[in-house]
Amino acid sequence: MEDPIEDPPTSAVLLDHCHFSQIIFNNVEKFYVPGGDVTCYYTLTQHFIPRRKDWIGIFRVGWKTTREYYTFMWVNLPTDLKSESTKQQEVQFKAYYLPKDDEYYQFCYVDQDGVVRGASIPFQFRPENEEDILVVTTQGEVEEIEQHNSELCKENQELKDSCVSLQKQNSDMQAELQKKQEELETLKSINKKLEQKVKEQEDSWEAELLQLRVQNQKISSENEQMEFKVDQLQAQLLTQEKQMEKLVQGNQDKTQQLEHLEKENDQLFLSLTEQREYQRTLEQTVEELKQKEATATEKQQELTDQNLDLSKRLSENKIICNVLQREKERIERENDLLKKENGRLMSYMGLDFDFLPYQVPTAHQGGTGQSPELVYGNPYSGIQESSAPSLRSMKKCPTCTSDFAGDMYDHTLEEQHLQTLYLNCPICDKSFSAKEKQIFEDHVFCHTL
C-alpha cells in the first residue's frame, strides 16, 4: 500500500448509522503501542461492493462528519468478490501517521461518495506497560453512559429492522425479475407463432392466386364456348324466320304450322334471352376475377420490387467491399515497394537496416559529426562520408517532413509517399488525411446506407 498523498472523498453531511453494518472490523485491540505500525482487519458483507476510491480512516471518538479524520489509507480492491477469501481484507497504517495522544479513536470505512459503511470499537494509543488508572465516574456520567448505551441498542434494533426490510425488498425484486423473465419468454413464443402464421398466410395467398388463375382460364374457355353457341342460335333463328316467310308466302293454308313455328320461335327467343342473361352473369364474374387478379399482381409486383431493392443493396455492398479489398491490397503492395526501396537505399549506403543502430548527427554537434555519447567517435562515420548521401543532399517531404535521398527523390516516389498520407474514397474520390481514418471509414459506410 502506498502512502496517502491525495485527499480522500469526504462529506459534510452528519453521520448516518443505517450503513454502519456493511463493513465489520475484526481483532481490534483495546490499545496499540505507539511507535509501531497498526494493521486494521475488516470483513466485507455479502451485499457490499468496494470501489477504487474507498478508504479507511482513523477518527477521534465523537466525530460528526467524515472530514474530521486524523489519517487514512486507501483500501485494496479484491480480484474476485464471490470468493470467501476476498471477504477478509486488511490495511496497514504506518507508525509516523498515527496519533501521539491517549485519546480514544476508532476505524471507519468510508466509500468514494463520503458515506460511512462501518465503524470499529474505540481504542487508544498508549504504552503496553502503562499502569491501569482508576477511573472515578460520577452518577451523572454513569447515567449518561447508560443513556448512550440505550441509544446504541435502539440504533442496533433499527439496523436490524432496516436489514430485514432490505432483505424483503431484495426478495420482492427477485420475484419481479422472475416475473419479467417469464413475460419475456411468453412474448418470444407469441412472436414465433406470429411469424409462423405470417408465413402460412403468404403460402395460402400464393395457392389462392394460382387457383384464381386456373379458374380464370376455365371461365374464359366457357365464355368462348357460350359465344359460339349464341352465334349458332342466332344463325338458326334467321334461317327459321326465312323459312317462315317462305311458308306464309307459299301456302296460306299452313297457318297452324306457322303458329307452331311462331311458338317455337318464341321459345327460341326466350332461350336466347336466358343465354344472354347467363352470358352477362359470366361477364360480371370474369370482371371480378380480373380485378382480383390485378390486385394479386400488384401485391406480387410490390414483393418483386422489394426483392430487387434488396438485391441492389447487396450488390452495392459487394462492390464497395471489393473496392476496399483492392485498395487494401494496393496499399500493401505500395508498402512492400517502399520497404524494398528503403532496404535498397540502406544497402546502397553500406548499412544493415535490421542490425545497424546508426544515428545521424544533428546540426548543433559541429562539423566533426561525432555523437557526445560516443567516447571514441562514430565508427561508421567513414562509411557515411564515403557512400551515404550527405545531409545537404537529403530532401524533405513537403507534407510530413520525411527525409529522402537526393538522387532517389523523384515524382513517382513522391506520389507513392503522398498516397500513404491520404485516404481516397473509392466511390466519390473524396480525400481524407491518414490521421482522419475514423472519419474516412464513417464516410465510406454512409455510401452503403
XYZ file of C-alpha atoms in Angstrom, residues 97-429:
333
model
C 0.945 8.734 10.669
C -0.627 7.547 13.952
C -1.831 9.852 16.785
C 0.541 10.616 19.668
C -2.004 11.317 22.433
C -4.008 8.908 24.575
C -7.471 9.883 23.266
C -9.955 7.259 22.112
C -10.053 6.587 18.352
C -11.878 4.173 16.036
C -11.553 2.797 12.452
C -14.208 3.897 9.932
C -14.721 2.557 6.390
C -15.766 5.409 4.030
C -16.795 4.818 0.394
C -15.949 7.090 -2.540
C -19.201 9.030 -2.007
C -18.113 10.042 1.511
C -20.616 7.719 3.248
C -19.522 5.668 6.308
C -20.107 1.935 5.730
C -18.657 0.567 9.009
C -17.068 1.625 12.318
C -14.958 -0.268 14.873
C -14.951 -0.233 18.668
C -12.892 2.561 20.298
C -9.174 2.050 21.114
C -6.202 4.025 22.496
C -2.536 4.586 21.646
C -0.541 4.103 24.903
C 2.489 2.097 26.083
C 1.967 -1.539 26.980
C 3.496 -1.205 30.494
C 1.360 1.787 31.467
C -0.356 1.190 34.792
C -4.092 0.965 34.840
C -5.624 4.158 36.097
C -8.585 4.004 38.382
C -11.348 5.933 36.694
C -13.795 7.572 39.083
C -17.061 8.464 37.466
C -19.902 10.425 38.908
C -23.506 9.390 38.971
C -24.257 11.789 36.112
C -21.587 10.227 33.939
C -22.953 6.755 34.711
C -26.432 7.881 33.692
C -25.012 9.455 30.526
C -23.195 6.190 29.679
C -26.377 4.188 30.298
C -28.357 6.600 28.113
C -25.707 6.289 25.385
C -25.879 2.501 25.731
C -29.669 2.549 25.347
C -29.327 4.761 22.270
C -26.847 2.291 20.810
C -29.249 -0.589 21.492
C -32.039 1.363 19.827
C -29.822 2.066 16.802
C -28.864 -1.630 16.692
C -32.555 -2.592 16.640
C -33.185 -0.020 13.887
C -30.314 -1.509 11.898
C -31.785 -4.984 12.297
C -35.214 -3.747 11.157
C -33.584 -1.991 8.189
C -31.719 -5.222 7.300
C -34.982 -7.193 7.385
C -36.654 -4.549 5.204
C -33.780 -4.673 2.709
C -33.939 -8.466 2.580
C -37.688 -8.256 1.903
C -37.097 -5.686 -0.848
C -34.444 -7.981 -2.340
C -36.846 -10.939 -2.373
C -39.555 -8.750 -3.963
C -37.090 -7.599 -6.612
C -36.102 -11.217 -7.331
C -39.767 -12.200 -7.704
C -40.406 -9.258 -10.029
C -37.336 -10.174 -12.075
C -38.568 -13.765 -12.391
C -41.967 -12.459 -13.487
C -40.383 -10.205 -16.117
C -38.338 -13.138 -17.450
C -41.478 -15.265 -17.747
C -43.229 -12.434 -19.601
C -40.242 -12.178 -21.928
C -40.390 -15.899 -22.695
C -44.132 -15.591 -23.364
C -43.558 -12.684 -25.764
C -40.868 -14.661 -27.591
C -43.263 -17.605 -28.000
C -46.024 -15.298 -29.290
C -43.603 -13.678 -31.733
C -42.555 -17.065 -33.062
C -46.189 -18.103 -33.562
C -46.957 -14.853 -35.364
C -44.011 -15.342 -37.725
C -45.197 -18.861 -38.494
C -48.743 -17.587 -39.068
C -47.487 -14.893 -41.482
C -45.551 -17.500 -43.427
C -48.604 -19.730 -43.632
C -50.726 -16.758 -44.797
C -48.214 -15.990 -47.575
C -48.301 -19.611 -48.732
C -52.108 -19.505 -48.674
C -52.130 -16.325 -50.782
C -49.849 -17.901 -53.364
C -52.059 -21.002 -53.590
C -55.189 -18.842 -53.873
C -53.571 -16.768 -56.628
C -52.709 -19.920 -58.582
C -56.264 -21.230 -58.133
C -57.711 -17.923 -59.367
C -55.555 -18.055 -62.471
C -56.730 -21.600 -63.268
C -60.352 -20.607 -62.644
C -59.969 -17.561 -64.877
C -58.658 -19.693 -67.724
C -61.545 -22.117 -67.274
C -64.149 -19.328 -67.295
C -62.553 -17.774 -70.382
C -62.838 -21.115 -72.202
C -66.502 -21.495 -71.154
C -67.203 -17.936 -72.293
C -65.823 -18.682 -75.756
C -67.975 -21.799 -75.984
C -71.088 -19.858 -74.960
C -70.390 -17.150 -77.537
C -70.105 -19.858 -80.200
C -73.465 -21.351 -79.145
C -75.115 -17.894 -79.205
C -73.867 -17.345 -82.760
C -75.263 -20.724 -83.772
C -78.647 -19.919 -82.210
C -78.775 -16.531 -83.945
C -77.995 -18.172 -87.312
C -80.647 -20.797 -86.645
C -83.174 -18.093 -85.773
C -82.547 -16.250 -89.020
C -82.947 -19.457 -91.014
C -86.254 -20.253 -89.342
C -87.544 -16.727 -89.958
C -86.722 -17.069 -93.651
C -88.427 -20.442 -93.800
C -91.479 -18.983 -92.044
C -91.709 -16.162 -94.539
C -91.458 -18.614 -97.427
C -94.223 -20.791 -95.930
C -96.524 -17.764 -95.385
C -95.996 -16.556 -98.897
C -96.183 -20.017 -100.459
C -99.058 -21.571 -98.566
C -101.716 -19.670 -96.612
C -103.292 -22.975 -95.614
C -100.449 -23.839 -93.371
C -101.429 -21.258 -90.716
C -101.395 -23.789 -87.956
C -97.896 -24.821 -88.914
C -96.930 -21.166 -88.914
C -98.373 -20.630 -85.437
C -96.497 -23.685 -84.313
C -93.350 -22.248 -85.770
C -94.074 -18.931 -84.046
C -94.334 -20.733 -80.716
C -91.026 -22.447 -81.408
C -89.617 -19.054 -82.328
C -90.831 -17.632 -79.008
C -89.250 -20.499 -77.149
C -86.006 -19.992 -79.026
C -86.150 -16.267 -78.294
C -86.754 -16.967 -74.594
C -83.877 -19.424 -74.614
C -81.722 -16.825 -76.314
C -82.660 -14.244 -73.667
C -81.757 -16.667 -70.910
C -78.466 -17.395 -72.653
C -77.734 -13.665 -72.864
C -78.518 -13.194 -69.160
C -76.251 -16.105 -68.338
C -73.560 -14.602 -70.575
C -73.891 -11.235 -68.775
C -73.545 -13.018 -65.429
C -70.436 -14.783 -66.691
C -69.012 -11.461 -67.902
C -69.527 -9.932 -64.427
C -67.836 -12.945 -62.851
C -64.924 -12.614 -65.298
C -64.612 -8.889 -64.458
C -64.461 -9.629 -60.722
C -61.832 -12.307 -61.313
C -59.838 -9.826 -63.410
C -59.936 -7.300 -60.555
C -58.765 -9.945 -58.080
C -56.021 -10.973 -60.462
C -54.944 -7.308 -60.831
C -54.818 -6.928 -57.025
C -52.767 -10.113 -56.670
C -50.482 -8.945 -59.492
C -49.908 -5.595 -57.704
C -49.001 -7.407 -54.491
C -46.635 -9.693 -56.376
C -45.067 -6.649 -58.108
C -44.515 -4.953 -54.725
C -42.786 -8.061 -53.395
C -40.686 -8.248 -56.596
C -39.688 -4.559 -56.246
C -38.659 -5.113 -52.623
C -36.626 -8.161 -53.657
C -34.920 -6.159 -56.433
C -34.154 -3.310 -53.992
C -32.574 -5.725 -51.524
C -30.586 -7.383 -54.339
C -29.379 -3.962 -55.490
C -28.227 -3.038 -51.970
C -26.440 -6.377 -51.649
C -24.674 -5.815 -54.982
C -23.623 -2.298 -53.928
C -22.247 -3.634 -50.631
C -20.316 -6.340 -52.506
C -18.891 -3.731 -54.910
C -17.805 -1.485 -52.019
C -16.247 -4.482 -50.229
C -14.324 -5.456 -53.395
C -13.162 -1.871 -53.901
C -11.954 -1.640 -50.299
C -10.211 -5.004 -50.619
C -8.424 -3.866 -53.799
C -7.468 -0.613 -52.072
C -6.055 -2.587 -49.140
C -4.063 -4.863 -51.484
C -2.773 -1.809 -53.358
C -1.631 -0.143 -50.119
C 0.048 -3.388 -49.009
C 1.867 -3.608 -52.354
C 2.956 0.011 -52.068
C 4.137 -0.657 -48.507
C 6.209 -3.645 -49.711
C 7.674 -1.495 -52.513
C 8.585 1.220 -50.002
C 10.188 -1.349 -47.691
C 12.208 -2.780 -50.610
C 13.203 0.737 -51.702
C 14.255 1.575 -48.131
C 16.300 -1.635 -47.908
C 17.908 -0.866 -51.269
C 18.815 2.638 -50.120
C 20.271 1.305 -46.855
C 22.235 -1.328 -48.825
C 23.392 1.409 -51.195
C 24.724 3.356 -48.191
C 26.501 0.228 -46.891
C 24.344 -0.122 -43.773
C 22.366 -3.081 -42.372
C 18.742 -1.961 -41.972
C 17.915 -4.628 -39.338
C 21.011 -4.691 -37.128
C 22.907 -1.354 -37.524
C 21.966 1.172 -34.764
C 23.222 4.258 -36.619
C 22.396 7.855 -35.664
C 22.512 10.831 -37.989
C 24.496 13.694 -36.367
C 22.498 16.813 -35.713
C 23.428 20.308 -36.809
C 24.323 21.607 -33.329
C 27.070 18.971 -32.857
C 29.507 20.696 -35.169
C 31.342 19.612 -38.296
C 33.043 16.601 -36.744
C 29.803 14.571 -36.821
C 30.704 12.893 -33.507
C 27.976 11.981 -31.015
C 28.658 13.198 -27.475
C 27.718 9.731 -26.195
C 30.484 8.018 -28.248
C 33.810 8.447 -26.458
C 35.998 7.335 -29.394
C 33.846 8.802 -32.149
C 31.351 7.249 -34.553
C 32.821 4.029 -36.052
C 30.562 4.402 -39.121
C 31.484 7.982 -39.918
C 33.806 6.879 -42.700
C 31.122 4.823 -44.319
C 28.693 7.711 -44.123
C 31.140 10.149 -45.681
C 32.163 7.808 -48.479
C 28.977 6.006 -49.528
C 25.889 7.639 -47.886
C 24.449 10.896 -49.186
C 25.300 13.951 -47.096
C 22.741 15.891 -45.058
C 22.759 18.670 -47.627
C 21.689 16.200 -50.363
C 18.736 14.927 -48.273
C 15.292 16.267 -49.272
C 12.213 16.501 -47.092
C 8.605 15.644 -47.915
C 6.557 18.895 -48.074
C 3.677 17.227 -46.217
C 5.139 15.082 -43.425
C 8.811 16.373 -43.468
C 10.180 12.823 -44.097
C 13.761 12.619 -45.424
C 14.596 11.246 -48.905
C 17.939 10.802 -50.669
C 18.584 13.453 -53.299
C 19.171 11.040 -56.142
C 16.128 8.911 -55.165
C 13.574 11.716 -54.699
C 11.608 11.701 -57.918
C 7.980 12.373 -58.751
C 6.999 8.665 -58.650
C 8.378 8.181 -55.135
C 6.755 11.417 -54.046
C 3.390 10.269 -55.421
C 3.687 6.870 -53.702
C 4.609 8.563 -50.438
C 1.695 11.017 -50.632
C -0.733 8.127 -51.261
C 0.206 6.690 -47.869
C -0.604 10.062 -46.218
C -4.112 10.397 -47.696
C -7.148 8.097 -47.897
C -9.291 8.365 -51.036
C -12.957 7.342 -51.044
C -13.397 4.547 -53.626
C -16.900 5.831 -54.519
C -16.781 9.647 -54.667
C -12.916 10.156 -54.792
